[in-house]
Amino acid sequence: MTAINLGDAASLQAMAAQGALPQGLALHQQTLQQLLRGNTALGTPALETLSLSARDAINVFGSVDLDTRNPATGNSSLRELVLGAPAIHGFVKACDQDIIYADTLVWDGTQSLSTVLTDGTPQAPGAAMVDRLGHGQLALNTRSLILGRAPYTRPSSEVPANRQVRGFDGVSRRATDQVQFAGKGTLDVYQAQGAYQAGTGWQYSGGALDIQAPLLTGAAGSTLQVRSGGDLRISGAGQPRGHDALGAELGLQARNILIDSAMALASGRLQARADGDVVLGSNARIDLAGRRIRMDDLDKYSWGGDVELTARQGNVLAAAGSSIDVSASNNRAGRITANALGENAGRIDLAGTLRGSATAHCCCARSSFPTSPA
């Protein structure tokens, strides 16, 4: 289908009367509850997995509360909620709060129902109604949030799943267990869409992203680029589970970046680039250390990963209690690079712990900390 429209009946009817409701499926909480309960009289079973797939976008109108939890138990009635669309567009007011509750939420970024091997073209989002993009807040509250491909699909590993959120001043993604990315893809969060410029494309602005989870990690060999027009915060406390998948790469780009949670990117790469400051809070545990891999009766060892922290016009700061680990055993350690070259800033203060040891005659970590001249 073309689009999925989320909103209460009154909001959807008002948009339809204005000729501004895209063609597609209308979904609100009452319809969702009917799907979750099933209908024994008609022999319709209750859902365990719900996939919402659209070619263009999932559109949100007004305040939306899409809740998969059972009111009696407080537990989700769905095992998985899958969003198979390249974009979420918000046509909401500043006072609107849009919340989706699910146990496991998978955002595929493509139409996720097909089991046919896809071609090499990324799915582009549909055009938004630019003059109607809103200023509300979007919250995705889950136990586990996965930015990856939907179950039982056959995507090409070379085709990125590009995800875009527009029309919200703030987007929060909360996971009590972990946030994981898989495959190859992007996540762009912007409030507004501006003019088109030759050579660079559409111009976007605004839109803060807040990720709250005790652990942010990636599947083996996966890559994710996250871009936000406002501030990007990654926070969360707790005891995250160990994660040994190798080679995940995460790129962050925003106005200011705060990392105050655990990241596990074993033998991978983290790149954080901010227009202003890059800050590691006291809960930051950035683990890119090498791992031991057991292969039958043989042990192999991976190398340490690379961390790059860049503040274009601000500072790179790491609080006491934070840690960056690019160490390795029986292989080379990784690299830690901090750049702060702004004319009016340029301070690097790493008060946390840096681990870059290597054993068995391998190279220890390499560090680079250029700053602007005094």
mmCIF file of C-alpha atoms in Angstrom:
data_model
loop_
_atom_site.group_PDB
_atom_site.id
_atom_site.type_symbol
_atom_site.label_atom_id
_atom_site.label_comp_id
_atom_site.label_asym_id
_atom_site.label_seq_id
_atom_site.Cartn_x
_atom_site.Cartn_y
_atom_site.Cartn_z
ATOM 1 C CA MET A 1 0.000 0.000 0.000
ATOM 2 C CA THR A 2 1.024 3.606 -0.445
ATOM 3 C CA ALA A 3 0.872 4.880 3.148
ATOM 4 C CA ILE A 4 -0.297 4.079 6.658
ATOM 5 C CA ASN A 5 -2.128 6.900 8.434
ATOM 6 C CA LEU A 6 -2.086 6.910 12.244
ATOM 7 C CA GLY A 7 -4.523 9.077 14.179
ATOM 8 C CA ASP A 8 -7.894 9.112 15.868
ATOM 9 C CA ALA A 9 -11.025 9.108 13.735
ATOM 10 C CA ALA A 10 -11.627 12.848 14.162
ATOM 11 C CA SER A 11 -8.102 13.811 13.066
ATOM 12 C CA LEU A 12 -8.198 11.559 10.015
ATOM 13 C CA GLN A 13 -11.642 12.798 8.999
ATOM 14 C CA ALA A 14 -10.499 16.413 9.307
ATOM 15 C CA MET A 15 -7.492 15.781 7.074
ATOM 16 C CA ALA A 16 -9.643 13.934 4.541
ATOM 17 C CA ALA A 17 -12.072 16.865 4.424
ATOM 18 C CA GLN A 18 -9.146 19.146 3.552
ATOM 19 C CA GLY A 19 -7.972 16.764 0.832
ATOM 20 C CA ALA A 20 -4.738 16.240 2.766
ATOM 21 C CA LEU A 21 -5.055 12.577 3.781
ATOM 22 C CA PRO A 22 -2.764 10.339 1.698
ATOM 23 C CA GLN A 23 -4.303 7.186 0.301
ATOM 24 C CA GLY A 24 -3.617 4.174 2.460
ATOM 25 C CA LEU A 25 -4.577 2.263 5.580
ATOM 26 C CA ALA A 26 -6.080 4.171 8.517
ATOM 27 C CA LEU A 27 -5.055 2.763 11.902
ATOM 28 C CA HIS A 28 -5.917 3.863 15.435
ATOM 29 C CA GLN A 29 -5.956 2.256 18.872
ATOM 30 C CA GLN A 30 -9.456 0.779 18.567
ATOM 31 C CA THR A 31 -8.565 -1.048 15.348
ATOM 32 C CA LEU A 32 -5.304 -2.261 16.850
ATOM 33 C CA GLN A 33 -7.103 -3.673 19.905
ATOM 34 C CA GLN A 34 -9.461 -5.631 17.663
ATOM 35 C CA LEU A 35 -6.487 -7.153 15.846
ATOM 36 C CA LEU A 36 -4.764 -8.015 19.118
ATOM 37 C CA ARG A 37 -7.847 -9.722 20.597
ATOM 38 C CA GLY A 38 -8.828 -11.691 17.516
ATOM 39 C CA ASN A 39 -12.384 -12.956 17.029
ATOM 40 C CA THR A 40 -13.228 -16.483 18.141
ATOM 41 C CA ALA A 41 -16.702 -16.257 16.592
ATOM 42 C CA LEU A 42 -15.158 -15.751 13.159
ATOM 43 C CA GLY A 43 -12.213 -18.036 13.810
ATOM 44 C CA THR A 44 -9.775 -15.140 13.619
ATOM 45 C CA PRO A 45 -6.726 -15.729 15.842
ATOM 46 C CA ALA A 46 -5.093 -13.028 17.904
ATOM 47 C CA LEU A 47 -1.948 -11.565 16.391
ATOM 48 C CA GLU A 48 1.555 -12.398 17.566
ATOM 49 C CA THR A 49 3.426 -10.348 14.953
ATOM 50 C CA LEU A 50 2.084 -7.290 13.152
ATOM 51 C CA SER A 51 3.834 -5.859 10.082
ATOM 52 C CA LEU A 52 2.842 -2.393 8.879
ATOM 53 C CA SER A 53 4.336 -1.922 5.420
ATOM 54 C CA ALA A 54 3.963 1.079 3.138
ATOM 55 C CA ARG A 55 5.734 2.277 0.022
ATOM 56 C CA ASP A 56 5.920 5.963 0.960
ATOM 57 C CA ALA A 57 5.608 6.599 4.687
ATOM 58 C CA ILE A 58 3.812 6.130 7.969
ATOM 59 C CA ASN A 59 1.946 9.403 8.564
ATOM 60 C CA VAL A 60 0.998 10.593 12.050
ATOM 61 C CA PHE A 61 -1.899 13.047 12.533
ATOM 62 C CA GLY A 62 -2.568 14.672 15.916
ATOM 63 C CA SER A 63 -1.888 12.910 19.212
ATOM 64 C CA VAL A 64 -1.540 9.149 18.773
ATOM 65 C CA ASP A 65 -1.277 6.461 21.437
ATOM 66 C CA LEU A 66 -0.646 3.106 19.734
ATOM 67 C CA ASP A 67 -0.301 0.605 22.565
ATOM 68 C CA THR A 68 0.202 -3.153 22.120
ATOM 69 C CA ARG A 69 0.080 -3.872 25.862
ATOM 70 C CA ASN A 70 -2.677 -5.887 27.499
ATOM 71 C CA PRO A 71 -4.446 -3.545 29.974
ATOM 72 C CA ALA A 72 -4.964 -6.426 32.415
ATOM 73 C CA THR A 73 -1.339 -7.629 32.545
ATOM 74 C CA GLY A 74 0.673 -4.662 31.337
ATOM 75 C CA ASN A 75 2.559 -6.996 28.989
ATOM 76 C CA SER A 76 2.623 -6.601 25.235
ATOM 77 C CA SER A 77 0.172 -8.792 23.331
ATOM 78 C CA LEU A 78 2.511 -8.775 20.326
ATOM 79 C CA ARG A 79 5.808 -10.555 20.100
ATOM 80 C CA GLU A 80 6.970 -8.145 17.389
ATOM 81 C CA LEU A 81 5.740 -4.969 15.766
ATOM 82 C CA VAL A 82 7.405 -4.433 12.378
ATOM 83 C CA LEU A 83 7.413 -1.059 10.623
ATOM 84 C CA GLY A 84 8.137 -1.588 6.939
ATOM 85 C CA ALA A 85 8.293 1.956 5.609
ATOM 86 C CA PRO A 86 11.156 4.303 4.743
ATOM 87 C CA ALA A 87 9.790 7.303 6.654
ATOM 88 C CA ILE A 88 7.639 8.513 9.535
ATOM 89 C CA HIS A 89 6.080 11.920 8.885
ATOM 90 C CA GLY A 90 4.473 13.958 11.644
ATOM 91 C CA PHE A 91 1.631 16.355 10.872
ATOM 92 C CA VAL A 92 1.102 17.400 14.457
ATOM 93 C CA LYS A 93 0.947 20.434 16.723
ATOM 94 C CA ALA A 94 3.607 21.391 19.234
ATOM 95 C CA CYS A 95 1.402 20.116 22.070
ATOM 96 C CA ASP A 96 0.869 16.679 20.494
ATOM 97 C CA GLN A 97 2.466 13.600 22.028
ATOM 98 C CA ASP A 98 2.688 10.524 19.797
ATOM 99 C CA ILE A 99 3.620 7.288 21.557
ATOM 100 C CA ILE A 100 4.037 3.727 20.275
ATOM 101 C CA TYR A 101 4.416 0.911 22.828
ATOM 102 C CA ALA A 102 5.730 -2.521 21.809
ATOM 103 C CA ASP A 103 7.780 -5.351 23.277
ATOM 104 C CA THR A 104 10.076 -5.712 20.261
ATOM 105 C CA LEU A 105 9.890 -3.025 17.594
ATOM 106 C CA VAL A 106 11.633 -3.664 14.275
ATOM 107 C CA TRP A 107 11.973 -0.734 11.889
ATOM 108 C CA ASP A 108 12.943 -2.188 8.544
ATOM 109 C CA GLY A 109 12.937 0.935 6.396
ATOM 110 C CA THR A 110 11.569 -0.971 3.399
ATOM 111 C CA GLN A 111 8.357 -2.736 2.468
ATOM 112 C CA SER A 112 9.043 -5.764 4.614
ATOM 113 C CA LEU A 113 6.433 -8.297 3.565
ATOM 114 C CA SER A 114 8.148 -9.681 0.481
ATOM 115 C CA THR A 115 10.232 -12.871 0.634
ATOM 116 C CA VAL A 116 11.612 -12.248 -2.876
ATOM 117 C CA LEU A 117 15.265 -11.240 -3.103
ATOM 118 C CA THR A 118 15.275 -7.477 -3.652
ATOM 119 C CA ASP A 119 17.214 -5.587 -6.311
ATOM 120 C CA GLY A 120 20.003 -3.087 -5.699
ATOM 121 C CA THR A 121 17.922 0.081 -5.375
ATOM 122 C CA PRO A 122 17.255 1.592 -1.920
ATOM 123 C CA GLN A 123 13.633 2.394 -1.226
ATOM 124 C CA ALA A 124 13.110 6.157 -1.229
ATOM 125 C CA PRO A 125 10.513 7.759 1.077
ATOM 126 C CA GLY A 126 7.465 9.408 -0.391
ATOM 127 C CA ALA A 127 7.282 13.174 -0.567
ATOM 128 C CA ALA A 128 5.983 14.784 2.613
ATOM 129 C CA MET A 129 3.442 17.594 2.749
ATOM 130 C CA VAL A 130 6.200 20.046 3.632
ATOM 131 C CA ASP A 131 3.937 22.936 4.611
ATOM 132 C CA ARG A 132 2.118 20.711 7.122
ATOM 133 C CA LEU A 133 5.099 19.162 8.911
ATOM 134 C CA GLY A 134 4.613 19.592 12.644
ATOM 135 C CA HIS A 135 6.393 20.327 15.924
ATOM 136 C CA GLY A 136 5.265 17.541 18.264
ATOM 137 C CA GLN A 137 7.060 14.757 20.096
ATOM 138 C CA LEU A 138 7.385 11.139 18.928
ATOM 139 C CA ALA A 139 8.224 8.378 21.424
ATOM 140 C CA LEU A 140 8.915 4.719 20.660
ATOM 141 C CA ASN A 141 8.811 2.794 23.954
ATOM 142 C CA THR A 142 9.992 -0.819 23.776
ATOM 143 C CA ARG A 143 11.871 -3.584 25.493
ATOM 144 C CA SER A 144 14.054 -4.127 22.426
ATOM 145 C CA LEU A 145 14.374 -1.782 19.443
ATOM 146 C CA ILE A 146 15.905 -3.147 16.244
ATOM 147 C CA LEU A 147 16.899 -0.978 13.296
ATOM 148 C CA GLY A 148 17.244 -3.843 10.872
ATOM 149 C CA ARG A 149 15.510 -6.090 8.404
ATOM 150 C CA ALA A 150 12.166 -7.707 9.133
ATOM 151 C CA PRO A 151 11.958 -11.429 9.921
ATOM 152 C CA TYR A 152 11.293 -13.848 7.042
ATOM 153 C CA THR A 153 12.485 -11.445 4.333
ATOM 154 C CA ARG A 154 15.338 -11.744 1.847
ATOM 155 C CA PRO A 155 16.919 -8.310 1.483
ATOM 156 C CA SER A 156 20.142 -7.716 -0.389
ATOM 157 C CA SER A 157 23.043 -7.163 1.979
ATOM 158 C CA GLU A 158 24.351 -4.425 -0.343
ATOM 159 C CA VAL A 159 21.188 -2.301 -0.372
ATOM 160 C CA PRO A 160 20.861 0.144 2.550
ATOM 161 C CA ALA A 161 17.614 0.533 4.453
ATOM 162 C CA ASN A 162 17.289 4.295 4.780
ATOM 163 C CA ARG A 163 14.974 5.545 7.532
ATOM 164 C CA GLN A 164 13.770 9.104 7.935
ATOM 165 C CA VAL A 165 11.715 10.948 10.569
ATOM 166 C CA ARG A 166 10.339 14.399 9.745
ATOM 167 C CA GLY A 167 7.820 16.710 11.357
ATOM 168 C CA PHE A 168 8.756 16.336 15.051
ATOM 169 C CA ASP A 169 10.736 18.694 17.275
ATOM 170 C CA GLY A 170 11.867 15.720 19.328
ATOM 171 C CA VAL A 171 12.098 11.963 18.811
ATOM 172 C CA SER A 172 12.788 9.597 21.709
ATOM 173 C CA ARG A 173 13.549 5.891 21.453
ATOM 174 C CA ARG A 174 13.416 4.049 24.744
ATOM 175 C CA ALA A 175 14.401 0.403 25.170
ATOM 176 C CA THR A 176 14.669 -1.301 28.548
ATOM 177 C CA ASP A 177 16.894 -4.064 27.109
ATOM 178 C CA GLN A 178 18.864 -2.755 24.127
ATOM 179 C CA VAL A 179 18.880 -0.889 20.841
ATOM 180 C CA GLN A 180 20.441 -2.906 18.041
ATOM 181 C CA PHE A 181 21.133 -2.150 14.396
ATOM 182 C CA ALA A 182 21.647 -4.744 11.684
ATOM 183 C CA GLY A 183 22.468 -4.751 7.997
ATOM 184 C CA LYS A 184 23.346 -1.529 6.231
ATOM 185 C CA GLY A 185 21.271 1.599 6.748
ATOM 186 C CA THR A 186 20.724 5.164 7.890
ATOM 187 C CA LEU A 187 18.494 7.026 10.342
ATOM 188 C CA ASP A 188 17.805 10.711 9.693
ATOM 189 C CA VAL A 189 15.814 12.817 12.175
ATOM 190 C CA TYR A 190 14.781 16.314 11.092
ATOM 191 C CA GLN A 191 11.882 18.606 11.917
ATOM 192 C CA ALA A 192 11.685 20.672 8.740
ATOM 193 C CA GLN A 193 12.473 20.336 5.065
ATOM 194 C CA GLY A 194 13.833 23.374 3.263
ATOM 195 C CA ALA A 195 14.733 24.224 -0.297
ATOM 196 C CA TYR A 196 16.425 21.990 -2.822
ATOM 197 C CA GLN A 197 20.008 22.891 -3.666
ATOM 198 C CA ALA A 198 21.765 21.582 -6.735
ATOM 199 C CA GLY A 199 24.623 19.292 -5.825
ATOM 200 C CA THR A 200 23.558 18.726 -2.206
ATOM 201 C CA GLY A 201 19.850 17.921 -2.472
ATOM 202 C CA TRP A 202 17.099 18.849 -0.024
ATOM 203 C CA GLN A 203 18.050 20.907 3.011
ATOM 204 C CA TYR A 204 16.799 19.770 6.434
ATOM 205 C CA SER A 205 16.886 21.359 9.887
ATOM 206 C CA GLY A 206 15.796 20.838 13.498
ATOM 207 C CA GLY A 207 14.746 17.662 15.202
ATOM 208 C CA ALA A 208 16.415 16.337 18.362
ATOM 209 C CA LEU A 209 17.000 12.598 18.891
ATOM 210 C CA ASP A 210 17.044 11.021 22.357
ATOM 211 C CA ILE A 211 17.995 7.323 22.620
ATOM 212 C CA GLN A 212 17.532 5.799 26.068
ATOM 213 C CA ALA A 213 18.799 2.251 26.538
ATOM 214 C CA PRO A 214 21.354 0.449 28.716
ATOM 215 C CA LEU A 215 23.082 -0.863 25.573
ATOM 216 C CA LEU A 216 23.491 0.236 21.959
ATOM 217 C CA THR A 217 25.036 -2.416 19.742
ATOM 218 C CA GLY A 218 25.180 -3.748 16.204
ATOM 219 C CA ALA A 219 25.000 -7.113 14.501
ATOM 220 C CA ALA A 220 28.178 -8.512 12.946
ATOM 221 C CA GLY A 221 29.351 -6.455 9.978
ATOM 222 C CA SER A 222 26.466 -3.985 10.176
ATOM 223 C CA THR A 223 26.674 -0.246 9.506
ATOM 224 C CA LEU A 224 24.374 2.573 10.628
ATOM 225 C CA GLN A 225 24.675 6.300 9.990
ATOM 226 C CA VAL A 226 22.570 8.477 12.333
ATOM 227 C CA ARG A 227 22.020 12.143 11.495
ATOM 228 C CA SER A 228 20.020 14.665 13.512
ATOM 229 C CA GLY A 229 19.300 18.322 12.842
ATOM 230 C CA GLY A 230 19.328 19.063 16.579
ATOM 231 C CA ASP A 231 21.054 17.521 19.577
ATOM 232 C CA LEU A 232 21.674 13.774 19.835
ATOM 233 C CA ARG A 233 21.597 12.141 23.271
ATOM 234 C CA ILE A 234 22.329 8.484 24.010
ATOM 235 C CA SER A 235 21.794 7.670 27.672
ATOM 236 C CA GLY A 236 20.942 4.775 29.928
ATOM 237 C CA ALA A 237 22.118 3.076 33.075
ATOM 238 C CA GLY A 238 22.039 -0.549 34.126
ATOM 239 C CA GLN A 239 23.968 -3.750 33.579
ATOM 240 C CA PRO A 240 24.006 -4.437 29.828
ATOM 241 C CA ARG A 241 24.534 -7.959 28.555
ATOM 242 C CA GLY A 242 27.802 -8.810 26.858
ATOM 243 C CA HIS A 243 27.783 -8.574 23.069
ATOM 244 C CA ASP A 244 30.528 -10.106 20.936
ATOM 245 C CA ALA A 245 29.333 -9.590 17.345
ATOM 246 C CA LEU A 246 32.302 -8.310 15.345
ATOM 247 C CA GLY A 247 32.762 -5.425 12.954
ATOM 248 C CA ALA A 248 29.720 -3.201 13.520
ATOM 249 C CA GLU A 249 30.190 0.446 12.500
ATOM 250 C CA LEU A 250 28.194 3.381 13.890
ATOM 251 C CA GLY A 251 28.337 6.971 12.672
ATOM 252 C CA LEU A 252 26.731 9.858 14.584
ATOM 253 C CA GLN A 253 26.237 13.389 13.267
ATOM 254 C CA ALA A 254 24.338 16.161 15.090
ATOM 255 C CA ARG A 255 24.513 19.684 16.496
ATOM 256 C CA ASN A 256 25.765 18.419 19.889
ATOM 257 C CA ILE A 257 26.341 14.791 20.893
ATOM 258 C CA LEU A 258 26.093 13.263 24.364
ATOM 259 C CA ILE A 259 26.972 9.596 24.916
ATOM 260 C CA ASP A 260 26.129 8.440 28.434
ATOM 261 C CA SER A 261 25.399 4.740 28.032
ATOM 262 C CA ALA A 262 27.104 1.499 27.032
ATOM 263 C CA MET A 263 28.065 0.781 23.419
ATOM 264 C CA ALA A 264 29.328 -2.610 22.267
ATOM 265 C CA LEU A 265 30.946 -2.553 18.825
ATOM 266 C CA ALA A 266 33.584 -5.265 19.130
ATOM 267 C CA SER A 267 36.403 -4.768 16.589
ATOM 268 C CA GLY A 268 34.185 -2.136 15.000
ATOM 269 C CA ARG A 269 34.164 1.607 14.507
ATOM 270 C CA LEU A 270 32.493 4.579 16.197
ATOM 271 C CA GLN A 271 32.531 7.990 14.569
ATOM 272 C CA ALA A 272 30.846 10.910 16.375
ATOM 273 C CA ARG A 273 30.873 14.301 14.640
ATOM 274 C CA ALA A 274 29.170 17.367 16.101
ATOM 275 C CA ASP A 275 28.948 20.997 15.071
ATOM 276 C CA GLY A 276 29.279 21.852 18.772
ATOM 277 C CA ASP A 277 30.406 19.589 21.612
ATOM 278 C CA VAL A 278 30.985 15.850 21.830
ATOM 279 C CA VAL A 279 30.546 14.756 25.455
ATOM 280 C CA LEU A 280 30.986 11.356 27.093
ATOM 281 C CA GLY A 281 29.065 11.168 30.370
ATOM 282 C CA SER A 282 30.087 9.204 33.430
ATOM 283 C CA ASN A 283 27.976 6.214 32.298
ATOM 284 C CA ALA A 284 29.648 5.992 28.883
ATOM 285 C CA ARG A 285 31.185 2.562 28.291
ATOM 286 C CA ILE A 286 32.426 2.424 24.711
ATOM 287 C CA ASP A 287 33.645 -1.111 24.057
ATOM 288 C CA LEU A 288 35.408 -1.745 20.762
ATOM 289 C CA ALA A 289 37.903 -4.218 22.187
ATOM 290 C CA GLY A 290 38.959 -7.319 20.311
ATOM 291 C CA ARG A 291 37.383 -10.647 21.164
ATOM 292 C CA ARG A 292 38.436 -14.274 21.323
ATOM 293 C CA ILE A 293 36.635 -16.409 18.742
ATOM 294 C CA ARG A 294 36.363 -20.114 19.408
ATOM 295 C CA MET A 295 36.489 -22.212 16.212
ATOM 296 C CA ASP A 296 36.094 -25.870 17.156
ATOM 297 C CA ASP A 297 39.364 -26.570 18.982
ATOM 298 C CA LEU A 298 41.094 -23.405 17.768
ATOM 299 C CA ASP A 299 41.101 -19.904 19.262
ATOM 300 C CA LYS A 300 41.316 -16.847 17.028
ATOM 301 C CA TYR A 301 41.551 -13.235 18.181
ATOM 302 C CA SER A 302 40.143 -10.080 16.605
ATOM 303 C CA TRP A 303 41.736 -6.641 16.636
ATOM 304 C CA GLY A 304 40.688 -3.547 18.541
ATOM 305 C CA GLY A 305 38.308 -1.102 16.879
ATOM 306 C CA ASP A 306 38.602 2.607 16.113
ATOM 307 C CA VAL A 307 36.980 5.617 17.799
ATOM 308 C CA GLU A 308 36.847 9.088 16.267
ATOM 309 C CA LEU A 309 35.359 12.031 18.193
ATOM 310 C CA THR A 310 35.156 15.322 16.271
ATOM 311 C CA ALA A 311 33.851 18.697 17.499
ATOM 312 C CA ARG A 312 33.912 21.170 14.607
ATOM 313 C CA GLN A 313 33.206 24.319 16.658
ATOM 314 C CA GLY A 314 33.191 22.914 20.175
ATOM 315 C CA ASN A 315 35.014 20.681 22.621
ATOM 316 C CA VAL A 316 35.563 16.968 23.134
ATOM 317 C CA LEU A 317 34.932 16.123 26.783
ATOM 318 C CA ALA A 318 34.903 12.814 28.662
ATOM 319 C CA ALA A 319 33.723 12.774 32.279
ATOM 320 C CA ALA A 320 35.432 10.838 35.023
ATOM 321 C CA GLY A 321 33.973 7.342 35.107
ATOM 322 C CA SER A 322 33.643 7.063 31.336
ATOM 323 C CA SER A 323 35.727 4.558 29.409
ATOM 324 C CA ILE A 324 36.852 3.797 25.863
ATOM 325 C CA ASP A 325 38.278 0.328 25.216
ATOM 326 C CA VAL A 326 40.104 -0.476 21.961
ATOM 327 C CA SER A 327 42.433 -3.082 23.465
ATOM 328 C CA ALA A 328 43.116 -6.525 22.033
ATOM 329 C CA SER A 329 44.728 -9.819 22.951
ATOM 330 C CA ASN A 330 47.011 -11.561 20.445
ATOM 331 C CA ASN A 331 46.216 -8.893 17.871
ATOM 332 C CA ARG A 332 46.729 -5.179 17.374
ATOM 333 C CA ALA A 333 44.851 -2.626 19.434
ATOM 334 C CA GLY A 334 42.732 0.059 17.813
ATOM 335 C CA ARG A 335 42.917 3.815 17.429
ATOM 336 C CA ILE A 336 41.390 6.680 19.457
ATOM 337 C CA THR A 337 41.198 10.043 17.682
ATOM 338 C CA ALA A 338 39.788 13.274 19.110
ATOM 339 C CA ASN A 339 39.550 16.420 16.972
ATOM 340 C CA ALA A 340 38.652 19.884 18.273
ATOM 341 C CA LEU A 341 39.819 22.509 15.809
ATOM 342 C CA GLY A 342 37.185 25.228 16.168
ATOM 343 C CA GLU A 343 38.451 28.806 16.250
ATOM 344 C CA ASN A 344 36.484 29.643 19.398
ATOM 345 C CA ALA A 345 36.844 26.317 21.188
ATOM 346 C CA GLY A 346 39.237 23.469 20.630
ATOM 347 C CA ARG A 347 39.495 21.924 24.097
ATOM 348 C CA ILE A 348 39.975 18.184 24.591
ATOM 349 C CA ASP A 349 39.535 16.926 28.148
ATOM 350 C CA LEU A 350 39.423 13.149 28.517
ATOM 351 C CA ALA A 351 39.025 12.559 32.246
ATOM 352 C CA GLY A 352 37.806 8.983 31.796
ATOM 353 C CA THR A 353 39.674 5.731 31.209
ATOM 354 C CA LEU A 354 41.302 4.863 27.872
ATOM 355 C CA ARG A 355 42.240 1.221 27.320
ATOM 356 C CA GLY A 356 44.510 0.443 24.404
ATOM 357 C CA SER A 357 46.758 -2.412 25.458
ATOM 358 C CA ALA A 358 47.808 -5.258 23.176
ATOM 359 C CA THR A 359 49.558 -8.538 23.904
ATOM 360 C CA ALA A 360 51.707 -11.094 22.052
ATOM 361 C CA HIS A 361 54.011 -8.527 20.376
ATOM 362 C CA CYS A 362 51.185 -6.599 18.713
ATOM 363 C CA CYS A 363 50.818 -2.847 18.455
ATOM 364 C CA CYS A 364 49.208 -0.926 21.285
ATOM 365 C CA ALA A 365 46.540 1.688 20.654
ATOM 366 C CA ARG A 366 47.357 4.781 18.634
ATOM 367 C CA SER A 367 46.005 8.079 19.894
ATOM 368 C CA SER A 368 45.653 11.398 18.125
ATOM 369 C CA PHE A 369 44.428 14.584 19.816
ATOM 370 C CA PRO A 370 44.854 17.646 17.553
ATOM 371 C CA THR A 371 43.573 20.965 18.886
ATOM 372 C CA SER A 372 43.434 24.508 17.596
ATOM 373 C CA PRO A 373 46.448 26.757 18.224
ATOM 374 C CA ALA A 374 46.461 28.746 21.452
#
